[in-house]
Coordinates of C-alpha atoms and ligand atoms in Angstrom, one line a residue:
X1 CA 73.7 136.4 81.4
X2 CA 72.3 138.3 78.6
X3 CA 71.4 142.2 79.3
X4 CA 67.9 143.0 78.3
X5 CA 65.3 146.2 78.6
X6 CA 61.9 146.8 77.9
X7 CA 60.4 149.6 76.3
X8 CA 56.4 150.5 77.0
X9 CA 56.7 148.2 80.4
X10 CA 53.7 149.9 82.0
X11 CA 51.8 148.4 79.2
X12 CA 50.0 145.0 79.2
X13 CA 52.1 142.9 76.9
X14 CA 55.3 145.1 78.9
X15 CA 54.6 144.0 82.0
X16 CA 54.3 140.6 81.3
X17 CA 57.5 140.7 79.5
X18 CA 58.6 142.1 83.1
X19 CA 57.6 139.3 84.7
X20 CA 58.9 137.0 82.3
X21 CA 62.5 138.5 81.9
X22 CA 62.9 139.4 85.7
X23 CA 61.8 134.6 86.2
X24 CA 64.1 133.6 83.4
X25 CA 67.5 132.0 84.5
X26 CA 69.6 133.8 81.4
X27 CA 68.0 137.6 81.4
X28 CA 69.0 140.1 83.7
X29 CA 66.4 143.1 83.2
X30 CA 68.5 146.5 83.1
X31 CA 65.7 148.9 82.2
X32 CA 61.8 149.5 82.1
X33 CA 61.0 152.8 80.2
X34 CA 57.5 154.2 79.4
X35 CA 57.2 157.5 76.6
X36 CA 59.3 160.4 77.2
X37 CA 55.8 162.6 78.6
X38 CA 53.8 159.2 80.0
X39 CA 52.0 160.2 83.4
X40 CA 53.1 156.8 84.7
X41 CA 57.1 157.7 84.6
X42 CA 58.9 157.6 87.6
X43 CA 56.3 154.9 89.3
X44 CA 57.4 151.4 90.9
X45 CA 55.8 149.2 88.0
X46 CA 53.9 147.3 91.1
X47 CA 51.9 150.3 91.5
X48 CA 50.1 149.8 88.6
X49 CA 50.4 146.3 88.0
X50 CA 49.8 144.6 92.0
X51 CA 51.1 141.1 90.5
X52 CA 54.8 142.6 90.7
X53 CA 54.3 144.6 93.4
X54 CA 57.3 142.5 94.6
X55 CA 59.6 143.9 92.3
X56 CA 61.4 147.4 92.8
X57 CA 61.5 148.7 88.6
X58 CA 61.2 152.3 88.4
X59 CA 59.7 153.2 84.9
X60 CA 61.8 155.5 83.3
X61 CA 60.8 158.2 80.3
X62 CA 62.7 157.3 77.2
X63 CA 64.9 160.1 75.5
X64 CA 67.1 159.8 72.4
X65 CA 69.8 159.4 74.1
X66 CA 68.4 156.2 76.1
X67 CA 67.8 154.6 73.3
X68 CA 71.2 155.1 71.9
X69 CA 72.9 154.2 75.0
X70 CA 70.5 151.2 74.5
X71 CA 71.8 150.0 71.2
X72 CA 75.1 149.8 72.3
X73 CA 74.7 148.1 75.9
X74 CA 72.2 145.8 75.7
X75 CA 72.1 142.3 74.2
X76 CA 68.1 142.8 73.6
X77 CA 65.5 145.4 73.4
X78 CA 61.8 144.5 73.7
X79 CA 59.7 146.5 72.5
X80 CA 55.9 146.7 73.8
X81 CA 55.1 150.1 71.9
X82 CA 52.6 151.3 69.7
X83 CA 53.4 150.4 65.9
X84 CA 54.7 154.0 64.9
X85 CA 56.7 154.0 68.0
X86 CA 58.7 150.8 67.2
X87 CA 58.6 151.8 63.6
X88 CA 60.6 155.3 64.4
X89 CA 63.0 154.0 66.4
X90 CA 64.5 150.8 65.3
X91 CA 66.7 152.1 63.0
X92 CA 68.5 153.4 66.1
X93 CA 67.7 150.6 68.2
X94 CA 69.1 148.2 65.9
X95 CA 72.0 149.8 64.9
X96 CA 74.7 148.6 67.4
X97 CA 75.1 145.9 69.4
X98 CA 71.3 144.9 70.5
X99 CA 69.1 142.7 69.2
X100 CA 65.3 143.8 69.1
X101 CA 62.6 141.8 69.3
X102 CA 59.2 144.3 68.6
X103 CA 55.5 143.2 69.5
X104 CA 53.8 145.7 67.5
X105 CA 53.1 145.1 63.8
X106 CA 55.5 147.4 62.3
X107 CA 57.6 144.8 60.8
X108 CA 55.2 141.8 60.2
X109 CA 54.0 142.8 56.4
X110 CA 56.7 143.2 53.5
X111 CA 53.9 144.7 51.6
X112 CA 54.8 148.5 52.3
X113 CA 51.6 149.3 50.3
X114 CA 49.6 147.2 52.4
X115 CA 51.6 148.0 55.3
X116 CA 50.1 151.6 54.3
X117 CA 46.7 150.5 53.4
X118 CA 46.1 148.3 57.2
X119 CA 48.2 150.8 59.7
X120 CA 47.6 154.2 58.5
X121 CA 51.0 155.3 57.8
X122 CA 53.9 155.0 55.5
X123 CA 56.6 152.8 56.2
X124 CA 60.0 154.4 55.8
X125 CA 62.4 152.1 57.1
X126 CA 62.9 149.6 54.5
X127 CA 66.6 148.7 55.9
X128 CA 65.0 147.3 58.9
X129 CA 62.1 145.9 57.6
X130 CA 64.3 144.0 55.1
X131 CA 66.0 142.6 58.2
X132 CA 63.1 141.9 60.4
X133 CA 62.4 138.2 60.4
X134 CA 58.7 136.9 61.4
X135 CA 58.4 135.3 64.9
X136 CA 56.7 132.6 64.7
X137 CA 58.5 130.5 67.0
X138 CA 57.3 127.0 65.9
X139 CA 57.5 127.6 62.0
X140 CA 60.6 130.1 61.8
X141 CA 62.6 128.5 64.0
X142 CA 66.3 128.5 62.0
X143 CA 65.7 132.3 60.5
X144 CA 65.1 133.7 64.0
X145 CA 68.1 131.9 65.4
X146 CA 70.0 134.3 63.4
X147 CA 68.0 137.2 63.2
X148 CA 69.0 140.8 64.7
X149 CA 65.2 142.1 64.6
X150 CA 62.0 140.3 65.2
X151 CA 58.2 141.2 64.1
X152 CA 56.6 138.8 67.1
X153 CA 53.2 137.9 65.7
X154 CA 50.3 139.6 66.3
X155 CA 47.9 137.4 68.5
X156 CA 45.3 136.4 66.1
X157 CA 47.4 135.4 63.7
X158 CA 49.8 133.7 66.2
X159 CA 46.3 131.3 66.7
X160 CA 45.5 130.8 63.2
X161 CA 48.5 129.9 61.7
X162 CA 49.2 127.5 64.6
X163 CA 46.3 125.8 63.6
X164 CA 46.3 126.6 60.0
X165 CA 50.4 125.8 58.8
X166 CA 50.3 122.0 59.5
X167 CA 47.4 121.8 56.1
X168 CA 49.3 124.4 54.2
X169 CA 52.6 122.7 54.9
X170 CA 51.0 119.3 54.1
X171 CA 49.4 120.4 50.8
X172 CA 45.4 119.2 52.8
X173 CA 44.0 122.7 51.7
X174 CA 41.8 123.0 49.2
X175 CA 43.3 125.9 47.1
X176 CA 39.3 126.9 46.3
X177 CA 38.2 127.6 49.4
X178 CA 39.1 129.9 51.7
X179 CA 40.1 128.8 55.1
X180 CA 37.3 130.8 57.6
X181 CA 39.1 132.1 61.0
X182 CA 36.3 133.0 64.0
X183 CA 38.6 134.0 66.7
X184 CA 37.3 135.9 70.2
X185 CA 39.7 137.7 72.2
X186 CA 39.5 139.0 75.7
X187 CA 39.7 142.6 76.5
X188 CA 43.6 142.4 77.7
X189 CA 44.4 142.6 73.6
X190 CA 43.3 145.9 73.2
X191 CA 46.0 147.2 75.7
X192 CA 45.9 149.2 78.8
X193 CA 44.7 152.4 78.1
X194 CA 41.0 153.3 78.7
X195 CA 38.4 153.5 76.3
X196 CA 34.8 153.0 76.0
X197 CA 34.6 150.4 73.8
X198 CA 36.8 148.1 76.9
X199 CA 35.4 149.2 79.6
X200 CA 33.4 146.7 81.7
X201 CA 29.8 147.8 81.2
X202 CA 30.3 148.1 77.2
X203 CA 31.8 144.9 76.6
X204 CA 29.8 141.9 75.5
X205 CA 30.4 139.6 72.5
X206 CA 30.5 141.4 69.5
X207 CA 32.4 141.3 65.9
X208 CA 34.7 143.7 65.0
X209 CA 37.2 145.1 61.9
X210 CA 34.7 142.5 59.8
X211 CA 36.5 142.0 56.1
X212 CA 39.5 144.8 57.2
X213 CA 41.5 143.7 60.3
X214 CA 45.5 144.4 59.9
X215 CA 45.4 140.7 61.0
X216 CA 44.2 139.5 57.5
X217 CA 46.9 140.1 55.2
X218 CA 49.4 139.1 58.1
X219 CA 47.7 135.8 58.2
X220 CA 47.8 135.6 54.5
X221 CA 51.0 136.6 54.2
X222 CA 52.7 133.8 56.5
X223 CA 50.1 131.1 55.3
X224 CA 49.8 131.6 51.6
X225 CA 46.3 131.9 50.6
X226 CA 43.5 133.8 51.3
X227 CA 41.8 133.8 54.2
X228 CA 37.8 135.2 55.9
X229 CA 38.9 136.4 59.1
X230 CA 36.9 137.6 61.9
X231 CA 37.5 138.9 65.1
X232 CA 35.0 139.5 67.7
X233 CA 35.4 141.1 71.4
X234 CA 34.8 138.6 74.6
X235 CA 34.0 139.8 78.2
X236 CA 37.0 138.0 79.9
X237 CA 39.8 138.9 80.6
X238 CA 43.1 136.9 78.9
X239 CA 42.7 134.8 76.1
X240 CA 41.8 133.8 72.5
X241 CA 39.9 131.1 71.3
X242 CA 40.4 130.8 67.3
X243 CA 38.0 128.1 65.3
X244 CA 38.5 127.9 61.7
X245 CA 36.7 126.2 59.1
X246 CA 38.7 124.4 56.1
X247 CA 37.8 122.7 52.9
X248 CA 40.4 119.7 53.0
X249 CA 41.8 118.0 49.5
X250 CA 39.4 115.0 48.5
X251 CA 39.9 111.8 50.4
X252 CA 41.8 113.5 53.1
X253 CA 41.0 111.3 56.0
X254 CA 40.9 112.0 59.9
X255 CA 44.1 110.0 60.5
X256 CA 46.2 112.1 57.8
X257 CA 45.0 115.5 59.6
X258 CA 46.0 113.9 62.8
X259 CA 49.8 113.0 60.8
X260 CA 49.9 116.4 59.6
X261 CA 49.2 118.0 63.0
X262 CA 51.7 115.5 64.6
X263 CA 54.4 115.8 62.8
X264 CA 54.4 119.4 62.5
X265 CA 54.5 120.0 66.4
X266 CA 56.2 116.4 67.4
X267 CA 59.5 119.0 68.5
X268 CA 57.2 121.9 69.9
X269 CA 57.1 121.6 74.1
X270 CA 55.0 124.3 73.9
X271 CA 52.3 123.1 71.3
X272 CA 50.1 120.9 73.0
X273 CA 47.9 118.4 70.7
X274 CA 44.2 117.7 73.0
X275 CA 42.5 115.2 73.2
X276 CA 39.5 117.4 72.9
X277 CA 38.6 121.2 72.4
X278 CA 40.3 123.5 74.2
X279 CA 39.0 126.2 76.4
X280 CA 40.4 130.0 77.1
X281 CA 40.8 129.2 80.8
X282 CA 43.1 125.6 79.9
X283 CA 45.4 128.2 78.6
X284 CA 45.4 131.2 80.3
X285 CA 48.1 132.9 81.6
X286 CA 50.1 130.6 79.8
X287 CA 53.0 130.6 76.9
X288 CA 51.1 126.7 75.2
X289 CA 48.7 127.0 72.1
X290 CA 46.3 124.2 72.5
X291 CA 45.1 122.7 69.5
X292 CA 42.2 119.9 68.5
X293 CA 40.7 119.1 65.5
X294 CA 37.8 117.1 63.6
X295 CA 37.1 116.2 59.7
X296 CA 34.3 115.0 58.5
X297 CA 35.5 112.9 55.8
X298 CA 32.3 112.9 53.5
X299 CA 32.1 116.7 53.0
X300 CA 36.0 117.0 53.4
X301 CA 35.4 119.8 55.3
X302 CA 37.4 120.1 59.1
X303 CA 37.1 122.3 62.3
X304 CA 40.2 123.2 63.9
X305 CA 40.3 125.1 67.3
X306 CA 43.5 127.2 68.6
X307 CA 43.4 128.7 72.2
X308 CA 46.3 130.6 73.4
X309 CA 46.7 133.5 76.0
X310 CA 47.0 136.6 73.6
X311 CA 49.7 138.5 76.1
X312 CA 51.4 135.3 76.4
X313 CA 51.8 133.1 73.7
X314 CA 50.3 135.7 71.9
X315 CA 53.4 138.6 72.3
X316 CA 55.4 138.5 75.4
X317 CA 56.4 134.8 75.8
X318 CA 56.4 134.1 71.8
X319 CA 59.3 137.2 72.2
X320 CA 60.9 134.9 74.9
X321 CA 60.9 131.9 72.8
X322 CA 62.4 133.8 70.1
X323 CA 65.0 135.0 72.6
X324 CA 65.9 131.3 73.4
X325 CA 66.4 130.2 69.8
X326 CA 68.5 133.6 69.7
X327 CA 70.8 132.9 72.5
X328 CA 70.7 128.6 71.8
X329 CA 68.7 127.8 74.4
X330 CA 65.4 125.2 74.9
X331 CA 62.6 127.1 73.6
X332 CA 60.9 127.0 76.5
X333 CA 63.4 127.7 78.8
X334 CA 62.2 130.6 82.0
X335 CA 58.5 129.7 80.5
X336 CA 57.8 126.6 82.0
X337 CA 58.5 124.7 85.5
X338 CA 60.3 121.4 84.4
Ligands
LIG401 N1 47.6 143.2 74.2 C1 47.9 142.2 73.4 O1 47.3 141.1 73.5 C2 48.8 142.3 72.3 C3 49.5 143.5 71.9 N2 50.4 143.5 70.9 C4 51.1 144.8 70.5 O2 52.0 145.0 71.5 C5 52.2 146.4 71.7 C6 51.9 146.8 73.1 O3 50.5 146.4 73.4 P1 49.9 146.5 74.8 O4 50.8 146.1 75.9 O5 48.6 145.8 74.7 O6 49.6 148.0 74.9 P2 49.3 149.0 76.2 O7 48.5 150.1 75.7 O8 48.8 148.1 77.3 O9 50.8 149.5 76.5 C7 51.5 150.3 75.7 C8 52.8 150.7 76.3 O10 53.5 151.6 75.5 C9 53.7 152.9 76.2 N3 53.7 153.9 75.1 C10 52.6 154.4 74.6 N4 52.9 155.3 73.6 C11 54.3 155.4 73.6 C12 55.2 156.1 72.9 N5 54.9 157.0 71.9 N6 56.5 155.9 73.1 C13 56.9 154.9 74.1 N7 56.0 154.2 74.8 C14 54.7 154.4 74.6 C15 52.6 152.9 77.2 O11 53.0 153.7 78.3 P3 52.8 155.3 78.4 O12 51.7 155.7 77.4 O13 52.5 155.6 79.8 O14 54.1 155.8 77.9 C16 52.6 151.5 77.6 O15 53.7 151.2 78.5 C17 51.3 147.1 70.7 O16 52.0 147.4 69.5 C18 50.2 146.0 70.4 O17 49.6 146.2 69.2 C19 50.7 142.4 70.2 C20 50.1 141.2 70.5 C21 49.1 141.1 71.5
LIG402 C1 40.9 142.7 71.4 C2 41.7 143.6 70.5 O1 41.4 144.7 70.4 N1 42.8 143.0 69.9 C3 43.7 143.8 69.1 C4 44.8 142.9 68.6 C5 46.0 142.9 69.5 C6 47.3 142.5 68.7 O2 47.7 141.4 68.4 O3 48.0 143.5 68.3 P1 48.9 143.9 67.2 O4 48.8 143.2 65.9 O5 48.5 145.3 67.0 O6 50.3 143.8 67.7 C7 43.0 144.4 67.9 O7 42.1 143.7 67.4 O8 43.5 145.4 67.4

């Protein structure tokens, strides 16, 4: 059994990390820790979250010294912080024994300038950052298997590139036009705490970081080209539904996409190629991406939709895959009933 603890488990992507750890037949969890002054420390995590009322964590305040003891017992840390919280303390974290897999986007972008430029802060720990390899469970399979830090994908671009890597890969995009990425999230992927623009009465359907989400040069960076990506905020709950609009290579046919998509995911349990276009609800609550596609062969342009679950697929169970190829175990191993 492999020792693990979770820091910023009050959170949403936390406490579905909770969940997932406390169901999966190789993780013991040892520790659930919120911020050193969070009002929620010392609650059971059911009280806040009635899906685990069943479970008797206690979250804990983190200290320096927690984290240090940390390093040295555990076999992972998860991370569900903010990004400057992960970014201050994985040079600790990740300085003995553990492994650490982060969900924020501290250690997505190489770029430190555009690191700067997207989060609003300098990044100052190059060693780490060196070191952190990118999640993406499908596509980074062999560098995870190895790694001792992991930048788990941010949830947007966790649904483009799932739908967008299989043309990249196969040389089907046409270099002169950018790849457009309309993606609508629910409500759940702009975390727990309250603020106007999530509360019930505000939200509606609406665009948002238009031509400046952090999630653009992260998708760029893992795909290769340039991309026009916009988000926009849904009134449900769990969920992202991602359609993007490509320019394929002349004379690309339907029955080449379909190769490309095929033979990308043909290993991939939890990729699941449709039969037609996927819905929020079909994956919900779930660690799949569901994919479908369509080309029209005389304008060589193609529609491709991704859906995934944004705290699932989209951060906590992505960090359990990446745990499994970490500890030689089937990717989707404690994610799905066999
Ligand atoms: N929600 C989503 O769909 C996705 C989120 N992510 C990323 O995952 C991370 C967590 O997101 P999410 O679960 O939505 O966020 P939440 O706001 O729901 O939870 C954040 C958690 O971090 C704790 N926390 C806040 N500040 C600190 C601090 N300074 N030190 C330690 N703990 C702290 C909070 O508890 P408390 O304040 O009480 O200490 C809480 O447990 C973020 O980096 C987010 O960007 C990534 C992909 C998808
Ligand atoms: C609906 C909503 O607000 N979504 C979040 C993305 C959540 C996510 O993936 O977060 P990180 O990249 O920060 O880890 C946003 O657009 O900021």
């Amino acid at each position: 059994m492999y020792n693990v603890s979770i820091i910023g488990a009050s959170g949403y992507t936390g406490a579905q990390l909770v969940q997932l750890v406390q169901q999966h037949p190789a993780l013991t969890l040892k520790g659930t820790f919120v911020s050193e002054n969070s009002t929620d420390a010392g609650k059971p995590i059911g009280s806040l979250h009635g899906n685990l009322a069943h479970l008797s964590y206690t979250l804990t305040p983190i200290s320096d010294s927690a984290l240090t003891q940390m390093a040295e017992d555990m076999d992972f840390v998860l991370l569900a912080t903010p990004h400057e919280a992960s970014h201050d303390w994985m040079q600790t974290l990740s300085s003995k024994k553990a492994k650490v897999l982060d969900l924020s986007g501290a250690f997505r972008l190489k770029d430190t300038d555009i690191f700067a430029q997207f989060y609003g802060f300098p990044h100052t720990a190059s060693d780490c950052l060196n070191k952190a390899v990118y999640g993406l469970a499908e596509w980074y399979s062999d560098d995870i298997t190895s790694a001792d830090i992991i930048a788990v994908p941010g949830c947007y671009p966790t649904a483009s590139l799932s739908a967008l890597k299989p043309l990249a890969q196969n040389g089907l995009l046409d270099s002169q036009v950018r790849p457009v990425i309309n993606a609508v999230s629910g409500v759940s992927g702009a975390g727990r705490k309250a603020n106007l623009t999530t509360s019930y009465y505000e939200v509606s359907l609406q665009a948002y970081g238009v031509l400046g989400h952090r999630h653009t040069p992260e998708i760029e960076a893992y795909l290769g080209t340039k991309v026009i990506f916009t988000p926009h905020l849904g009134n449900f709950k769990r969920g992202i539904l991602a359609t993007v609009t490509v320019k394929v290579t002349p004379g690309t046919t339907q029955a080449q996409l379909a190769e490309a998509f095929t033979s990308s995911y043909q290993h991939c349990p939890l990729v699941r190629l449709r039969n037609s276009f996927p819905k929020v609800d079909d994956v919900a609550h779930t660690p799949f991406v569901d994919l479908h596609f369509k080309l029209d062969e005389d304008s060589c342009y193609a529609v491709i939709t991704a859906a995934i679950d944004n705290v699932m697929k989209g951060a906590a169970s992505q960090a359990i895959q990446c745990v499994n190829l970490m500890t030689n175990q089937p990717i989707e191993t404690g994610l799905v009933l066999s």
